[in-house]
Tab-separated table of C-alpha atoms in Angstrom:
chain	number	residue	atom	x	y	z
A	23	UNK	CA	-3.435	3.221	-19.472
A	24	UNK	CA	-4.087	1.470	-16.205
A	25	UNK	CA	-5.375	4.161	-13.922
A	26	UNK	CA	-7.240	4.695	-10.590
A	27	UNK	CA	-8.784	8.144	-9.823
A	28	UNK	CA	-10.186	8.906	-6.418
A	29	UNK	CA	-12.722	11.621	-5.716
A	30	UNK	CA	-15.073	12.702	-2.971
A	31	UNK	CA	-12.677	14.053	-0.302
A	32	UNK	CA	-13.135	17.315	1.468
A	33	UNK	CA	-13.748	18.999	4.805
A	34	UNK	CA	-16.293	17.479	7.060
A	35	UNK	CA	-17.218	17.983	10.794
A	36	UNK	CA	-16.637	15.460	13.435
A	37	UNK	CA	-19.496	12.975	13.409
A	38	UNK	CA	-20.132	13.661	9.761
A	39	UNK	CA	-20.191	11.355	6.673
A	40	UNK	CA	-18.386	11.273	3.378
A	41	UNK	CA	-18.346	8.922	0.417
A	42	UNK	CA	-15.120	8.318	-1.526
A	43	UNK	CA	-15.066	6.956	-5.081
A	44	UNK	CA	-12.269	5.339	-7.064
A	45	UNK	CA	-12.820	5.050	-10.848
A	46	UNK	CA	-10.749	2.373	-12.470
A	47	UNK	CA	-9.739	2.205	-16.137
A	48	UNK	CA	-7.350	0.317	-18.460
A	49	UNK	CA	-7.837	-3.093	-16.736
A	50	UNK	CA	-10.590	-5.608	-16.027
A	51	UNK	CA	-11.714	-4.210	-12.687
A	52	UNK	CA	-13.907	-7.068	-11.849
A	53	UNK	CA	-10.929	-9.451	-11.685
A	54	UNK	CA	-9.205	-7.688	-8.832
A	55	UNK	CA	-9.445	-7.343	-5.131
A	56	UNK	CA	-9.426	-3.652	-4.272
A	57	UNK	CA	-8.193	-1.750	-1.122
A	58	UNK	CA	-8.309	1.537	0.487
A	59	UNK	CA	-5.051	2.772	2.303
A	60	UNK	CA	-4.761	6.113	4.146
A	61	UNK	CA	-1.910	8.441	5.136
A	62	UNK	CA	-2.289	11.102	7.801
A	63	UNK	CA	-0.339	14.230	7.102
A	64	UNK	CA	3.387	13.551	7.604
A	65	UNK	CA	2.776	10.057	8.707
A	66	UNK	CA	3.024	6.517	7.213
A	67	UNK	CA	0.747	4.278	5.288
A	68	UNK	CA	-2.097	2.495	7.016
A	69	UNK	CA	-4.387	-0.079	5.394
A	70	UNK	CA	-8.109	0.604	5.845
A	71	UNK	CA	-10.248	-1.966	3.937
A	72	UNK	CA	-10.367	-4.512	1.225
A	73	UNK	CA	-13.096	-6.038	-0.965
A	74	UNK	CA	-13.070	-9.135	-3.089
A	75	UNK	CA	-13.879	-9.327	-6.789
A	76	UNK	CA	-17.619	-9.645	-6.528
A	77	UNK	CA	-18.067	-7.678	-3.389
A	78	UNK	CA	-19.190	-10.595	-1.187
A	79	UNK	CA	-16.185	-10.375	1.104
A	80	UNK	CA	-14.942	-7.260	2.938
A	81	UNK	CA	-12.426	-6.643	5.727
A	82	UNK	CA	-11.710	-3.628	7.775
A	83	UNK	CA	-9.037	-2.276	10.067
A	84	UNK	CA	-10.158	-2.296	13.681
A	85	UNK	CA	-9.885	1.568	13.672
A	86	UNK	CA	-12.653	1.915	11.108
A	87	UNK	CA	-14.834	-1.197	11.695
A	88	UNK	CA	-18.405	-0.387	12.192
A	89	UNK	CA	-17.955	3.132	10.723
A	90	UNK	CA	-16.672	2.645	7.238
A	91	UNK	CA	-18.142	0.547	4.494
A	92	UNK	CA	-16.394	-0.534	1.386
A	93	UNK	CA	-18.306	-1.470	-1.761
A	94	UNK	CA	-17.880	-1.777	-5.534
A	95	UNK	CA	-19.867	-1.563	-8.688
A	96	UNK	CA	-18.230	-3.661	-11.364
A	97	UNK	CA	-20.638	-2.387	-14.065
A	98	UNK	CA	-19.324	1.076	-13.422
A	99	UNK	CA	-15.709	0.068	-12.657
A	100	UNK	CA	-15.851	1.961	-9.408
A	101	UNK	CA	-14.811	1.329	-5.872
A	102	UNK	CA	-16.395	3.175	-2.923
A	103	UNK	CA	-15.685	3.935	0.790
A	104	UNK	CA	-18.641	5.183	2.790
A	105	UNK	CA	-17.200	6.899	5.913
A	106	UNK	CA	-19.655	7.573	8.813
A	107	UNK	CA	-19.117	8.981	12.314
A	108	UNK	CA	-15.861	10.656	11.251
A	109	UNK	CA	-13.274	11.622	13.770
A	110	UNK	CA	-10.387	14.071	13.725
A	111	UNK	CA	-8.049	10.956	13.598
A	112	UNK	CA	-9.568	9.975	10.127
A	113	UNK	CA	-7.981	13.042	8.649
A	114	UNK	CA	-5.698	11.704	5.874
A	115	UNK	CA	-5.074	11.205	2.219
A	116	UNK	CA	-7.125	8.130	1.107
A	117	UNK	CA	-5.636	6.039	-1.641
A	118	UNK	CA	-7.413	3.216	-3.542
A	119	UNK	CA	-5.060	0.477	-4.599
A	120	UNK	CA	-5.330	-2.637	-6.854
A	121	UNK	CA	-4.584	-5.928	-5.115
A	122	UNK	CA	-4.744	-9.601	-5.757
A	123	UNK	CA	-6.092	-11.215	-8.968
A	124	UNK	CA	-6.010	-14.888	-9.923
A	125	UNK	CA	-4.746	-13.698	-13.278
A	126	UNK	CA	-1.898	-11.674	-11.882
A	127	UNK	CA	1.522	-12.930	-10.423
A	128	UNK	CA	1.923	-9.835	-8.198
A	129	UNK	CA	-0.260	-10.182	-5.107
A	130	UNK	CA	0.809	-6.825	-3.608
A	131	UNK	CA	-0.730	-3.401	-4.239
A	132	UNK	CA	0.616	-2.764	-7.821
A	133	UNK	CA	-1.547	0.250	-8.883
A	134	UNK	CA	-2.381	3.265	-6.725
A	135	UNK	CA	-4.505	6.246	-7.302
A	136	UNK	CA	-3.310	9.790	-6.634
A	137	UNK	CA	-5.344	9.967	-3.477
A	138	UNK	CA	-8.128	12.267	-2.088
A	139	UNK	CA	-7.739	14.343	1.117
A	140	UNK	CA	-10.301	13.960	3.803
A	141	UNK	CA	-10.119	16.614	6.665
A	142	UNK	CA	-12.316	16.099	9.745
A	143	UNK	CA	-12.449	19.323	11.734
A	144	UNK	CA	-14.921	21.721	13.207
B	13	UNK	CA	-1.474	-8.213	13.933
B	14	UNK	CA	1.942	-8.560	12.340
B	15	UNK	CA	4.189	-5.699	13.268
B	16	UNK	CA	6.613	-4.556	10.604
B	17	UNK	CA	9.681	-2.661	11.822
B	18	UNK	CA	12.133	-0.861	9.505
B	19	UNK	CA	15.647	0.238	10.202
B	20	UNK	CA	16.942	2.772	10.041
B	21	UNK	CA	14.240	5.508	10.190
B	22	UNK	CA	16.503	7.699	7.961
B	23	UNK	CA	19.447	7.091	5.897
B	24	UNK	CA	21.864	9.539	4.032
B	25	UNK	CA	23.993	7.983	1.219
B	26	UNK	CA	26.298	9.405	-1.254
B	27	UNK	CA	25.462	9.229	-5.001
B	28	UNK	CA	26.703	6.067	-6.553
B	29	UNK	CA	26.895	4.305	-3.210
B	30	UNK	CA	24.884	1.407	-1.862
B	31	UNK	CA	21.851	1.961	0.214
B	32	UNK	CA	20.465	-0.766	2.488
B	33	UNK	CA	17.078	-0.674	4.313
B	34	UNK	CA	15.959	-3.495	6.657
B	35	UNK	CA	12.511	-4.661	7.495
B	36	UNK	CA	11.634	-7.181	10.311
B	37	UNK	CA	8.211	-8.770	10.771
B	38	UNK	CA	6.935	-9.861	14.118
B	39	UNK	CA	6.046	-13.313	12.673
B	40	UNK	CA	6.996	-15.154	9.551
B	41	UNK	CA	5.445	-14.073	6.363
B	42	UNK	CA	6.644	-17.147	4.473
B	43	UNK	CA	3.723	-19.319	3.293
B	44	UNK	CA	4.879	-22.874	3.364
B	45	UNK	CA	2.500	-24.173	0.801
B	46	UNK	CA	3.920	-22.165	-2.003
B	47	UNK	CA	7.258	-21.147	-0.422
B	48	UNK	CA	6.553	-17.452	-0.981
B	49	UNK	CA	7.317	-14.591	1.242
B	50	UNK	CA	4.252	-12.190	1.380
B	51	UNK	CA	6.446	-9.063	1.523
B	52	UNK	CA	6.495	-5.994	-0.726
B	53	UNK	CA	8.532	-2.767	-0.855
B	54	UNK	CA	7.201	0.605	-1.980
B	55	UNK	CA	8.754	3.924	-2.838
B	56	UNK	CA	7.068	7.137	-2.125
B	57	UNK	CA	8.239	10.449	-3.365
B	58	UNK	CA	6.859	13.762	-1.870
B	59	UNK	CA	3.336	14.472	-3.105
B	60	UNK	CA	3.010	11.198	-4.914
B	61	UNK	CA	1.328	7.897	-4.113
B	62	UNK	CA	3.451	4.885	-3.229
B	63	UNK	CA	4.906	2.863	-6.018
B	64	UNK	CA	5.376	-0.855	-5.975
B	65	UNK	CA	9.094	-1.821	-6.318
B	66	UNK	CA	9.386	-5.448	-5.100
B	67	UNK	CA	6.850	-8.139	-4.456
B	68	UNK	CA	7.235	-11.694	-3.127
B	69	UNK	CA	10.253	-10.246	-1.222
B	70	UNK	CA	12.586	-10.411	-4.232
B	71	UNK	CA	10.597	-9.990	-7.536
B	72	UNK	CA	11.220	-6.659	-9.098
B	73	UNK	CA	8.016	-5.044	-10.463
B	74	UNK	CA	8.012	-4.330	-14.242
B	75	UNK	CA	9.861	-1.196	-15.108
B	76	UNK	CA	11.764	-0.841	-11.804
B	77	UNK	CA	15.499	-0.291	-12.405
B	78	UNK	CA	17.739	-3.302	-11.645
B	79	UNK	CA	19.599	-1.277	-9.045
B	80	UNK	CA	16.779	-2.103	-6.738
B	81	UNK	CA	16.735	-5.556	-5.211
B	82	UNK	CA	15.002	-7.378	-2.506
B	83	UNK	CA	16.203	-10.293	-0.347
B	84	UNK	CA	15.376	-12.094	2.854
B	85	UNK	CA	12.867	-14.721	4.029
B	86	UNK	CA	10.666	-15.524	7.046
B	87	UNK	CA	10.931	-12.485	9.190
B	88	UNK	CA	13.979	-10.556	7.981
B	89	UNK	CA	14.126	-8.629	4.692
B	90	UNK	CA	16.335	-6.092	3.020
B	91	UNK	CA	15.840	-3.552	0.181
B	92	UNK	CA	19.123	-2.710	-1.484
B	93	UNK	CA	19.826	0.111	-3.954
B	94	UNK	CA	23.120	-0.752	-5.514
B	95	UNK	CA	24.221	2.636	-6.783
B	96	UNK	CA	22.115	5.585	-5.421
B	97	UNK	CA	20.736	7.989	-8.005
B	98	UNK	CA	19.365	11.474	-7.201
B	99	UNK	CA	15.830	10.357	-8.223
B	100	UNK	CA	15.879	7.608	-5.524
B	101	UNK	CA	15.372	10.170	-2.787
B	102	UNK	CA	12.149	9.044	-1.181
B	103	UNK	CA	10.521	7.211	1.708
B	104	UNK	CA	10.524	3.470	1.472
B	105	UNK	CA	8.036	1.194	3.038
B	106	UNK	CA	7.868	-2.533	3.433
B	107	UNK	CA	4.489	-4.235	3.708
B	108	UNK	CA	3.327	-7.673	4.676
B	109	UNK	CA	0.345	-9.170	2.750
B	110	UNK	CA	0.448	-12.524	4.511
B	111	UNK	CA	-2.476	-11.577	6.750
B	112	UNK	CA	-5.438	-9.280	5.918
B	113	UNK	CA	-4.181	-6.581	8.153
B	114	UNK	CA	-1.677	-5.676	5.390
B	115	UNK	CA	0.581	-3.803	7.757
B	116	UNK	CA	3.286	-1.383	6.650
B	117	UNK	CA	6.588	-0.624	8.221
B	118	UNK	CA	6.960	2.996	9.560
B	119	UNK	CA	9.035	4.040	6.521
B	120	UNK	CA	12.626	4.886	5.866
B	121	UNK	CA	13.553	8.268	4.635
B	122	UNK	CA	16.425	8.113	2.121
B	123	UNK	CA	18.481	11.259	1.343
B	124	UNK	CA	21.600	12.228	-0.381
B	125	UNK	CA	24.687	12.710	1.629
């Protein structure tokens, strides 16, 4: 079964750090670009970051640039999001999602994890 | 960044009736070299992650019922549910993947009338 499972969320104080993980299974992880998308409570979806297949290219939303770092370990089939200098407005459910692959016709985000909640509060 | 604007924000439709959701992008998401519209539609039910319904503006994802269809090109797109079922109650989002800002629309909440 194709699956993404996030972990690492929790309660953190403003200015603190957290590292999210996303474990992939059921597909060739190293063939796919991967993304993080977040959703604040009761709000819409906001794209956060992406990484290419070998980790050499990363892109960030302006709201997290310089504070968040996306990375991946293809040997462990795992995607990461290191979040530093956290702010109250970073409070959200964070989803990892599968993106583009040269071997896939889709292009959009076709597989999503269940999400992990990050709460930034004192 | 490309701004995606959906209309309406909410919609109530009777069971078995047609539901139509619109999505407008602030600039074209049609890539001329391959003639593809980089536009997707997602369905999100309460407490669940989004689910991909439609990509390339009109290609239905595997396993999605054929009552769901997507249309449009350039800057104007439509998601149509031909005959609303109870399980279709959800929030629907459009998304552009033409630029690496991957912006989503604000969402349209679909309910049963």
